[in-house]
Short mmCIF file of C-alpha atoms in Angstrom, two decimals:
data_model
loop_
_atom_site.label_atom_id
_atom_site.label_comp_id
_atom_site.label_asym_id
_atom_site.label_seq_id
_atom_site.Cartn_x
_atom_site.Cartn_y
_atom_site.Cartn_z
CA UNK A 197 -34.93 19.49 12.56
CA UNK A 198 -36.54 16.09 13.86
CA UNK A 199 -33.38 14.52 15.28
CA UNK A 200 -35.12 11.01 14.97
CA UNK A 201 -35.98 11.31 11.13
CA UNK A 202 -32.07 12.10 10.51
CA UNK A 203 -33.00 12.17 6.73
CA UNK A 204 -30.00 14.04 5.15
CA UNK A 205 -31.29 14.25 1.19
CA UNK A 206 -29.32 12.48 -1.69
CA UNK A 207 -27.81 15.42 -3.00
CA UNK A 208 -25.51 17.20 -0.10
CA UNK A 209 -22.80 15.81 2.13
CA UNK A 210 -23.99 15.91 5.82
CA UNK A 211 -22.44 18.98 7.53
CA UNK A 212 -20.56 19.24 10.78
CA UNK A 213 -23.16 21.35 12.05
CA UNK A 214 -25.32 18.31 11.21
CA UNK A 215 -23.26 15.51 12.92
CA UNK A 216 -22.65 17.77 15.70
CA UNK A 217 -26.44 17.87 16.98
CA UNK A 218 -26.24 14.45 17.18
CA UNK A 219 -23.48 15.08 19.78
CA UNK A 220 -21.05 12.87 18.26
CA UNK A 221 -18.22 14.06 19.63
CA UNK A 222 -19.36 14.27 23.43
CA UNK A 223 -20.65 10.44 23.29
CA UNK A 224 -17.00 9.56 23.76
CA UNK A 225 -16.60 11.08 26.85
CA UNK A 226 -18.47 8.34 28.78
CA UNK A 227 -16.55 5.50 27.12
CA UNK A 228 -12.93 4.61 28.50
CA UNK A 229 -9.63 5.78 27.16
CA UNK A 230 -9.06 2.53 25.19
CA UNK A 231 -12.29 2.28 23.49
CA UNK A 232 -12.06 6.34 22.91
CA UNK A 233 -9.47 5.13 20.30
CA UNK A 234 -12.33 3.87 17.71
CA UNK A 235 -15.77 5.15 17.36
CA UNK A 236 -18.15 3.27 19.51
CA UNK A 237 -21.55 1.85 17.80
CA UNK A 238 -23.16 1.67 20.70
CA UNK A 239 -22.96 5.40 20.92
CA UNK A 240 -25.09 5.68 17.65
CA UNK A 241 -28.92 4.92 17.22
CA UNK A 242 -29.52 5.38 13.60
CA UNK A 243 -28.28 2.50 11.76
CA UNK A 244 -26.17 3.78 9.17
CA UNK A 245 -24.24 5.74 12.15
CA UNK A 246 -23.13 2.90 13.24
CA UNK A 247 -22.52 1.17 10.20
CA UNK A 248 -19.60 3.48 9.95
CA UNK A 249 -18.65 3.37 13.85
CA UNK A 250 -18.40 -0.32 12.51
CA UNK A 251 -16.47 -0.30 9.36
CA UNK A 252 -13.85 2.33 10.08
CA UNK A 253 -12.05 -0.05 12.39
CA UNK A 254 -11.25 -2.22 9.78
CA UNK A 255 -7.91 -2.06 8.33
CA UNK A 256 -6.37 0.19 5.56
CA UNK A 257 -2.81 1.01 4.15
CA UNK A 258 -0.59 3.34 6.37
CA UNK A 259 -4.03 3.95 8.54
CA UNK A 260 -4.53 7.37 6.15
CA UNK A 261 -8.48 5.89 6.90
CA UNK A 262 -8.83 7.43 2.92
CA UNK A 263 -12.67 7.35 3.72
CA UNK A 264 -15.73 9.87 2.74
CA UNK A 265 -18.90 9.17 3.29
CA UNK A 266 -21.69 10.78 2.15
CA UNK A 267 -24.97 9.93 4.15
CA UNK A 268 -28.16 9.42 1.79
CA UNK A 269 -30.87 8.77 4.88
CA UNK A 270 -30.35 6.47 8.43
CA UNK A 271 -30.16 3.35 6.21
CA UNK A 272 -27.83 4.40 3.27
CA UNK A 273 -24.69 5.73 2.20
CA UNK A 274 -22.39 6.80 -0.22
CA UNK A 275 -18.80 5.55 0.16
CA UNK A 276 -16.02 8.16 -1.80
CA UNK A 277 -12.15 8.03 -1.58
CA UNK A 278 -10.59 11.11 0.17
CA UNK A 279 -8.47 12.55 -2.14
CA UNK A 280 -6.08 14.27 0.90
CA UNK A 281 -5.42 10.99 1.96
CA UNK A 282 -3.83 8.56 -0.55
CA UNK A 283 -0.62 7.55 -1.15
CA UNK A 284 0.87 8.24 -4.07
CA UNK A 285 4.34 7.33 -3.94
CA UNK A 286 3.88 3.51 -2.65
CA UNK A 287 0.42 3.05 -3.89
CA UNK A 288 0.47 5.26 -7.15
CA UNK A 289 -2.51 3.51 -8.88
CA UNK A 290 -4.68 3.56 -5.96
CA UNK A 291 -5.21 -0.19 -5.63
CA UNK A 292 -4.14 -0.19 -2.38
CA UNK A 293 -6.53 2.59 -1.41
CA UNK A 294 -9.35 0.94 -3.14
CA UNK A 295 -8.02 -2.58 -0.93
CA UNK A 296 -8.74 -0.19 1.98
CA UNK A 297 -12.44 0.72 0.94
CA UNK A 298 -13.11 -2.82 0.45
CA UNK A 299 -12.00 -3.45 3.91
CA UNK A 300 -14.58 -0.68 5.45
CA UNK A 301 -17.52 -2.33 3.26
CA UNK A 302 -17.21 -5.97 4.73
CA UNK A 303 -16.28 -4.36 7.95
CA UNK A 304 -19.47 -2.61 8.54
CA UNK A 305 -21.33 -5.15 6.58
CA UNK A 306 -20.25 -8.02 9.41
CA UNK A 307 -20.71 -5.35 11.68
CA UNK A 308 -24.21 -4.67 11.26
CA UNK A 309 -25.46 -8.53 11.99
CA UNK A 310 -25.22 -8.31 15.14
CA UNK A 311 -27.56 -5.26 15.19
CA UNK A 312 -29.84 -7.28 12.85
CA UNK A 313 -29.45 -5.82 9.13
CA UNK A 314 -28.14 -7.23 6.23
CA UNK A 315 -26.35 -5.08 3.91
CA UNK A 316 -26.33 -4.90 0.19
CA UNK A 317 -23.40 -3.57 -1.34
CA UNK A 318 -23.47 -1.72 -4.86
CA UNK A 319 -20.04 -0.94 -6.51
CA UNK A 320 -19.46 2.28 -8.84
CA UNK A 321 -23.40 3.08 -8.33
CA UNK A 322 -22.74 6.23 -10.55
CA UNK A 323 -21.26 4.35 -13.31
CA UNK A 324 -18.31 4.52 -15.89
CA UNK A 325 -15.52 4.76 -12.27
CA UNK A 326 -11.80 5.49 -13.57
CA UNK A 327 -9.49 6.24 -11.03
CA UNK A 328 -8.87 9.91 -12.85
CA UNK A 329 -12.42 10.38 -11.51
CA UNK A 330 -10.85 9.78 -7.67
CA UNK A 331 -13.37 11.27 -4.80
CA UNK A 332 -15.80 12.81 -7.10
CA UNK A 333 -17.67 9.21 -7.83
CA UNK A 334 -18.43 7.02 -4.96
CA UNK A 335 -16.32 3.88 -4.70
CA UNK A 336 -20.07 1.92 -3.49
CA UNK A 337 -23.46 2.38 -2.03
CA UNK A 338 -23.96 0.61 0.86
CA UNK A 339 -27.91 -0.40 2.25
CA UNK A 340 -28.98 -1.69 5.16
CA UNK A 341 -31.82 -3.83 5.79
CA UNK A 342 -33.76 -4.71 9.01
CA UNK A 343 -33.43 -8.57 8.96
CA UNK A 344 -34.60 -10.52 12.40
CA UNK A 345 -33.36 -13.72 10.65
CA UNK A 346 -29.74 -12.78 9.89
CA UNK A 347 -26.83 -14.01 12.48
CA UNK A 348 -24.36 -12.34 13.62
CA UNK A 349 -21.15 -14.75 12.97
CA UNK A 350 -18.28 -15.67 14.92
CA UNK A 351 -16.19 -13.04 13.31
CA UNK A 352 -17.97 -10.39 15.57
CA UNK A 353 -16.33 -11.54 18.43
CA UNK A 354 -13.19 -10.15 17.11
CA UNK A 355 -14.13 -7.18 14.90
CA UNK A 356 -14.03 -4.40 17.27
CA UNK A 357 -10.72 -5.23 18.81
CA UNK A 358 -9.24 -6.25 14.94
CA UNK A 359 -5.64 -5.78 15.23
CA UNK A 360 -2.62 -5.76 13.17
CA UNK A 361 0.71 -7.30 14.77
CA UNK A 362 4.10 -6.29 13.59
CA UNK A 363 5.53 -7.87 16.72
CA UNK A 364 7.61 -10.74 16.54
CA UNK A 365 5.53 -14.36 15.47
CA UNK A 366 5.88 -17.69 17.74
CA UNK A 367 6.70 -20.99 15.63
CA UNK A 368 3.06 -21.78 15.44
CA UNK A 369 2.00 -23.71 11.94
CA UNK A 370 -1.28 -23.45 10.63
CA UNK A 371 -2.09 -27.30 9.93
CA UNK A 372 -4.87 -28.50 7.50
CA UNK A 373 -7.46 -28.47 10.16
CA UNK A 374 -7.11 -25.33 11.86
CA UNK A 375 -6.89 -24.00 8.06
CA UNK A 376 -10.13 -25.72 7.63
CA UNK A 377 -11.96 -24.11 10.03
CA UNK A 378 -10.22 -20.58 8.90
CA UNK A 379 -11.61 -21.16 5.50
CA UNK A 380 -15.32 -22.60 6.89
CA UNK A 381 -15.34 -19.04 8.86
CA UNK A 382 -14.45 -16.88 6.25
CA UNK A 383 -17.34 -18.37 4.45
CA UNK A 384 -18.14 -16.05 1.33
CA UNK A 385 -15.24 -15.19 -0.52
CA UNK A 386 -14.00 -13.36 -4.05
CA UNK A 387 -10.88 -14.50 -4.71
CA UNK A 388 -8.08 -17.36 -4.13
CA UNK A 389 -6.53 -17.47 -0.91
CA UNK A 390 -3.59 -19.64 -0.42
CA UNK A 391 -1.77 -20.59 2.71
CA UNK A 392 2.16 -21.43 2.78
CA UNK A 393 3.98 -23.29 5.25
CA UNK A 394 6.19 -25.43 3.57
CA UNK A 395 9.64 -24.78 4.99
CA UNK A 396 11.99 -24.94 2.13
CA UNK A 397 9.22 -22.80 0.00
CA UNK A 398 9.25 -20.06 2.76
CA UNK A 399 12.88 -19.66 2.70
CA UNK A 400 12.71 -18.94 -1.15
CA UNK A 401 10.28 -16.61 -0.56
CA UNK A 402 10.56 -14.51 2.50
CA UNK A 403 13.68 -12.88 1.40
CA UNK A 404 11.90 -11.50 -1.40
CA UNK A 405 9.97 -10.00 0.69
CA UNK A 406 12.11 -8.39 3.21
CA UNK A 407 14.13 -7.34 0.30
CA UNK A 408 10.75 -5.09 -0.85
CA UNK A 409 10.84 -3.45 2.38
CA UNK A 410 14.59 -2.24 1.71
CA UNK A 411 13.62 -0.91 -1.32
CA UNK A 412 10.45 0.90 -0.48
CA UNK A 413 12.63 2.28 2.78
CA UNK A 414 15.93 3.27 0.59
CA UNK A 415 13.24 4.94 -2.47
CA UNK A 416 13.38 8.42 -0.27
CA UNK A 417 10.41 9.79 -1.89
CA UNK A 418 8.58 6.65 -0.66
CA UNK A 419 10.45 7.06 2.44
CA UNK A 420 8.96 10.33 2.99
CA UNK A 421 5.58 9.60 2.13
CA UNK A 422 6.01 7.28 5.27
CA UNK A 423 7.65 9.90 7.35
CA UNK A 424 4.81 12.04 6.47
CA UNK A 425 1.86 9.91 7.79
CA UNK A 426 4.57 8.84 10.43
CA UNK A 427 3.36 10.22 14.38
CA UNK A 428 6.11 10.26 16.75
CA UNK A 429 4.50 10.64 20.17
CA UNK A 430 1.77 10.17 22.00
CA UNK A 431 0.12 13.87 21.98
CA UNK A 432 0.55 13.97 18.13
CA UNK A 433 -1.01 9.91 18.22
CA UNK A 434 -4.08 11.34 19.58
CA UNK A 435 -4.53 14.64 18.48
CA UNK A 436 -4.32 13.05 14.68
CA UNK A 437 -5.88 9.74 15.40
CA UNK A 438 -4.16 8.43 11.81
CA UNK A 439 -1.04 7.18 10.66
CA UNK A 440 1.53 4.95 11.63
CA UNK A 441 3.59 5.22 14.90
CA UNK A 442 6.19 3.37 17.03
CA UNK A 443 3.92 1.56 19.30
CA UNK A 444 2.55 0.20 15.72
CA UNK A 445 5.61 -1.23 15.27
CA UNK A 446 5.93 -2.71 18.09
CA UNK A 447 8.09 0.23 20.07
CA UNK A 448 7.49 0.23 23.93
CA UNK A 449 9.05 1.37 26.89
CA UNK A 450 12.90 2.38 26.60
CA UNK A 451 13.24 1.79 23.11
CA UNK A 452 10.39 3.66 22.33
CA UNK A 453 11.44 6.78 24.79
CA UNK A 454 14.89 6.95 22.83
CA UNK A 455 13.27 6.67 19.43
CA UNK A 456 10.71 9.72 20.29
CA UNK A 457 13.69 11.70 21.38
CA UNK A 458 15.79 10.26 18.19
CA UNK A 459 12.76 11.08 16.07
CA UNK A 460 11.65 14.61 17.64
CA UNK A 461 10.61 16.80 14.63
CA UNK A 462 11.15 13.83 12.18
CA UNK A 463 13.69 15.97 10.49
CA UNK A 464 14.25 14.10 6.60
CA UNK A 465 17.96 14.17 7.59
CA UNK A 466 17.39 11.93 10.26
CA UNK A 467 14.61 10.19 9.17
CA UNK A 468 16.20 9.16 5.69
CA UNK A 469 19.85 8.63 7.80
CA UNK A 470 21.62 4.72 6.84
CA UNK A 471 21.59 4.03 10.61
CA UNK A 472 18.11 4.99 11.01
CA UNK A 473 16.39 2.73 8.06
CA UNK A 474 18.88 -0.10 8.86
CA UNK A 475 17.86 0.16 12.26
CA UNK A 476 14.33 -0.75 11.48
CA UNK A 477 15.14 -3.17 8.42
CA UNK A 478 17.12 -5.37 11.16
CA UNK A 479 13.99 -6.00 13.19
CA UNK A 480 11.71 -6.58 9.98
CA UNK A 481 14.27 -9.03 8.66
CA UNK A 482 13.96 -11.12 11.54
CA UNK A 483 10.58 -10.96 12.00
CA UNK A 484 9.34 -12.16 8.02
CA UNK A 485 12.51 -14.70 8.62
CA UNK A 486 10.63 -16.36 11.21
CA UNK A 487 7.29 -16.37 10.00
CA UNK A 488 6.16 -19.75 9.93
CA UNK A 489 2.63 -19.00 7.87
CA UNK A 490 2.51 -16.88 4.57
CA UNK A 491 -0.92 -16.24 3.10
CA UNK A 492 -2.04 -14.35 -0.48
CA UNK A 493 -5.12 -13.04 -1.92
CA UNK A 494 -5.12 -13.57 -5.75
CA UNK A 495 -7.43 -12.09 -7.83
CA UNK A 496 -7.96 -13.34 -11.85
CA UNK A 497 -7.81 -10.03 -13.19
CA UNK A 498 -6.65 -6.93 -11.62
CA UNK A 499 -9.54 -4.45 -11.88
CA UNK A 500 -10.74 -1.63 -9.69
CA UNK A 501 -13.32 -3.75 -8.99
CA UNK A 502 -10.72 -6.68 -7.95
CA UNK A 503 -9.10 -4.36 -5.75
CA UNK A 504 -12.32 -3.36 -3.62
CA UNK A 505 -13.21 -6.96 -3.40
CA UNK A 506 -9.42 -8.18 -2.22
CA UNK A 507 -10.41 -6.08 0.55
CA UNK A 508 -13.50 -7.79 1.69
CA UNK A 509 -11.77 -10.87 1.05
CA UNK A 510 -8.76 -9.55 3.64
CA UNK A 511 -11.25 -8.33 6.07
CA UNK A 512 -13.00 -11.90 6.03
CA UNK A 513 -9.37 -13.29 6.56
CA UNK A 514 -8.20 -11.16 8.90
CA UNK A 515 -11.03 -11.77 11.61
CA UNK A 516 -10.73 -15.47 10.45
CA UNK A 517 -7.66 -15.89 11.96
CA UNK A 518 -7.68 -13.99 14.52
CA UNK A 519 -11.01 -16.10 16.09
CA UNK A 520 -7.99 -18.88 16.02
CA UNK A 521 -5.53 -16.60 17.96
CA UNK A 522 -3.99 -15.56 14.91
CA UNK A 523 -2.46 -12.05 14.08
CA UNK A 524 -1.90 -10.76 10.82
CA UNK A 525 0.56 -8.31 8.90
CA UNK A 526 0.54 -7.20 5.64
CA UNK A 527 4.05 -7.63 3.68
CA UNK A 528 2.43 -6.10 1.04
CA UNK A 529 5.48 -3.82 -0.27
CA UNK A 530 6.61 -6.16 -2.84
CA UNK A 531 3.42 -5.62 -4.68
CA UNK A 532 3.83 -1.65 -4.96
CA UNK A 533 3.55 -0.64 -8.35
CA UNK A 534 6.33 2.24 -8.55
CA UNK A 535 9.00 1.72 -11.14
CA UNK A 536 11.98 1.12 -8.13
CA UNK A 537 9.86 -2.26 -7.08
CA UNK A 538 9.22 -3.34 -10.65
CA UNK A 539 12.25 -5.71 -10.98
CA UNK A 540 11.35 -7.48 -7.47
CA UNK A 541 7.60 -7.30 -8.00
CA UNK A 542 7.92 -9.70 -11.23
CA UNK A 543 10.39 -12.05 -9.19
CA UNK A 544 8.34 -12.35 -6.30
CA UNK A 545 5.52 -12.99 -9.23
CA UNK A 546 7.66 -15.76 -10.72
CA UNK A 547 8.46 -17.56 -7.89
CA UNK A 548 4.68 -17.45 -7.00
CA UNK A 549 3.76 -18.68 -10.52
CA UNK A 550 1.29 -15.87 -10.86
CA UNK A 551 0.28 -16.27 -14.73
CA UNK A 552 -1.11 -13.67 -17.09
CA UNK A 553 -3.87 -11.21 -15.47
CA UNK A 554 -3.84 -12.34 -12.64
CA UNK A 555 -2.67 -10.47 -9.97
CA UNK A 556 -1.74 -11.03 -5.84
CA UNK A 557 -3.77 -8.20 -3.91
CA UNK A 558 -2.43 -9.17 -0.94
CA UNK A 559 0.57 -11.25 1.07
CA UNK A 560 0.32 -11.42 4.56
CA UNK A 561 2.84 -13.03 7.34
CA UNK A 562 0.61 -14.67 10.05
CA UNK A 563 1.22 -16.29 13.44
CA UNK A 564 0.82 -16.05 17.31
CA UNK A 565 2.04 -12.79 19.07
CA UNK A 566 1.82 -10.53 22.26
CA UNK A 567 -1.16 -8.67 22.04
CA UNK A 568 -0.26 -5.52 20.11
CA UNK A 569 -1.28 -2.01 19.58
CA UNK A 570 -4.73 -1.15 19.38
CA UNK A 571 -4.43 1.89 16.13
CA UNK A 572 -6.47 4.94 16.68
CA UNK A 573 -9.78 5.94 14.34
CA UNK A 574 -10.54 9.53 13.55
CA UNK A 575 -13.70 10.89 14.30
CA UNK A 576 -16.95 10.13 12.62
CA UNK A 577 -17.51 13.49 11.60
CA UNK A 578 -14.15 14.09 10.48
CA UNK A 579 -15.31 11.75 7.43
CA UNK A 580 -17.93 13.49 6.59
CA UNK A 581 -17.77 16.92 4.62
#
């Protein structure tokens, strides 16, 4: 096979044995052991290579990284949902999964400017998507376009080191101009978002949502599905590349070296234990408590299609703020759609003043932090089947 044509045909998922020639996996070699955590595009020269060495650093719920692609030719894809790798305790509709696909479509789409394409996105290109339908119709097509005119923005600056912070936030407000220039840099958007720093507001609010927290951690089947995608060490961190871990959360040194121990095995006993969930609610308490900055994402209706766009709209945020200096992190459990959050879910709703059909995609605490962890990415071929 011509390696430079790297046309794959419309009808087949591109192979391991396919990716491998292209020596995917050796590329990373060369690269440090902090950019060996993500896919580097640098590594890649067809375009829609790194397109994906791009978008899969973007952000997505519990870092399952539920993405399949499905390579057309060097300048098109197929995006599908991975099946093995949604959540369907927390997220049992999928939106939040479909949130996560929208992320990887802006994220590659930004991406790509600085390489000089444009991208056209085209949602549900096989028509008549229902999520009963789940990885067997693609989610979008995304095209890219040779473009000398288009600019990469200021959100590039940012996009390969995007980060999520879970660490504790400094007092820092977001004031009308620095929320002007957020909103100037996120340029294109779908849907309403809405920043909220009055005090006495926050205080009616952020106990609502610590309170989802406690009730997604004290569910134990949602508690499991946690402790499932949950890596307690290092080896298992790299060998798996996925999931959430305790340097996530914000876990280092001694506290972290008596939680691996604590944690060994991840025994359900244990993991499920009062102490243990308390434990962790304590420090999440205190950390939405002192958020100064809440933001949402509010969509008019609450379609698939609403979904996939909230997630170009967070992606767009997301590197918004964190051009300011600004981290981000989700608090996103009080909008779970399992029957124990129902109650909670319509008084957060109320006290938001969300009216009929419309829907909050999103809720986000956001402020100054320590740097945090940098999450791992699984490898490019690894997405591919």
């Amino acid at each position: 096979m011509n390696r430079r044509k790297f046309i794959i045909g419309s009808s087949a998922f591109i192979t391991m044995v396919t990716l491998s020639s292209y020596n995917l996996i050796k590329l990373d070699k060369d690269i440090t052991k902090e950019n060996i955590k993500r896919p580097n595009p640098k590594n890649f020269k067809e375009p829609i290579l790194k397109a994906i060495a791009y978008g899969v650093s973007a952000s997505n719920p519990h870092n399952t990284q539920a993405w399949k692609f499905k390579i057309i030719n060097e300048f098109e894809l197929l995006l599908f949902i991975d099946t093995r790798r949604i959540l369907p305790e927390t997220d049992p509709t999928t939106r939040q999964i479909h949130i996560g696909c929208g992320c990887f479509l802006e994220t590659a789409s930004i991406g790509m400017t600085q390489e000089g394409f444009t991208s056209k996105i085209d949602y549900f290109p096989e028509g008549d998507y229902q999520t009963a339908k789940l990885g067997t119709l693609s989610v979008a097509k995304l095209t890219l376009k040779k473009n000398e005119n288009v600019n990469s923005t200021r959100l590039n600056t940012v996009l390969l080191n995007r980060k999520t912070s879970r660490l504790q936030f400094s007092d820092d407000v977001i004031n009308t101009s620095l929320w002007n220039r957020i909103l100037k840099l996120i340029d294109s958007k779908h849907n309403e978002i809405q920043l909220f720093t009055d005090v006495q507001f926050l205080n009616k609010i952020r106990p609502i949502l610590s309170e989802g927290m406690k009730i997604e951690s004290y569910c134990y089947r949602t508690n499991e599905e946690s402790r499932k995608w949950f890596r307690e060490n290092d080896d298992r961190i790299e060998n798996l590349r996925d999931g959430i871990n305790l340097p996530g959360n914000g876990i280092f040194g001694i506290k972290k070296w008596f939680a691996e121990r604590k944690l060994k095995g991840l025994d359900p006993k244990e993991w499920n234990n009062k102490k243990t969930i308390n434990y962790t609610l304590k420090s999440h308490y205190k950390k939405v408590a002192s958020s100064p900055n809440i933001i949402t994402i509010k969509s008019k209706t609450n379609t698939i299609l609403d979904w996939v766009k909230a997630g170009q709209d967070y992606t767009r945020l997301q590197l918004a703020c964190l051009a300011n200096n600004f981290y981000m992190h989700p608090l996103s459990q009080v909008l779970q759609e399992f029957n124990e959050m129902k109650t909670l879910k319509t008084k957060f709703e109320e006290a938001m003043e969300v009216k009929e059909n419309e829907k909050i995609q999103m809720v986000v605490r956001v402020g100054k932090s320590k740097e945090p962890y940098l999450s791992y990415r699984r490898k490019i071929n690894d997405m591919t089947t």
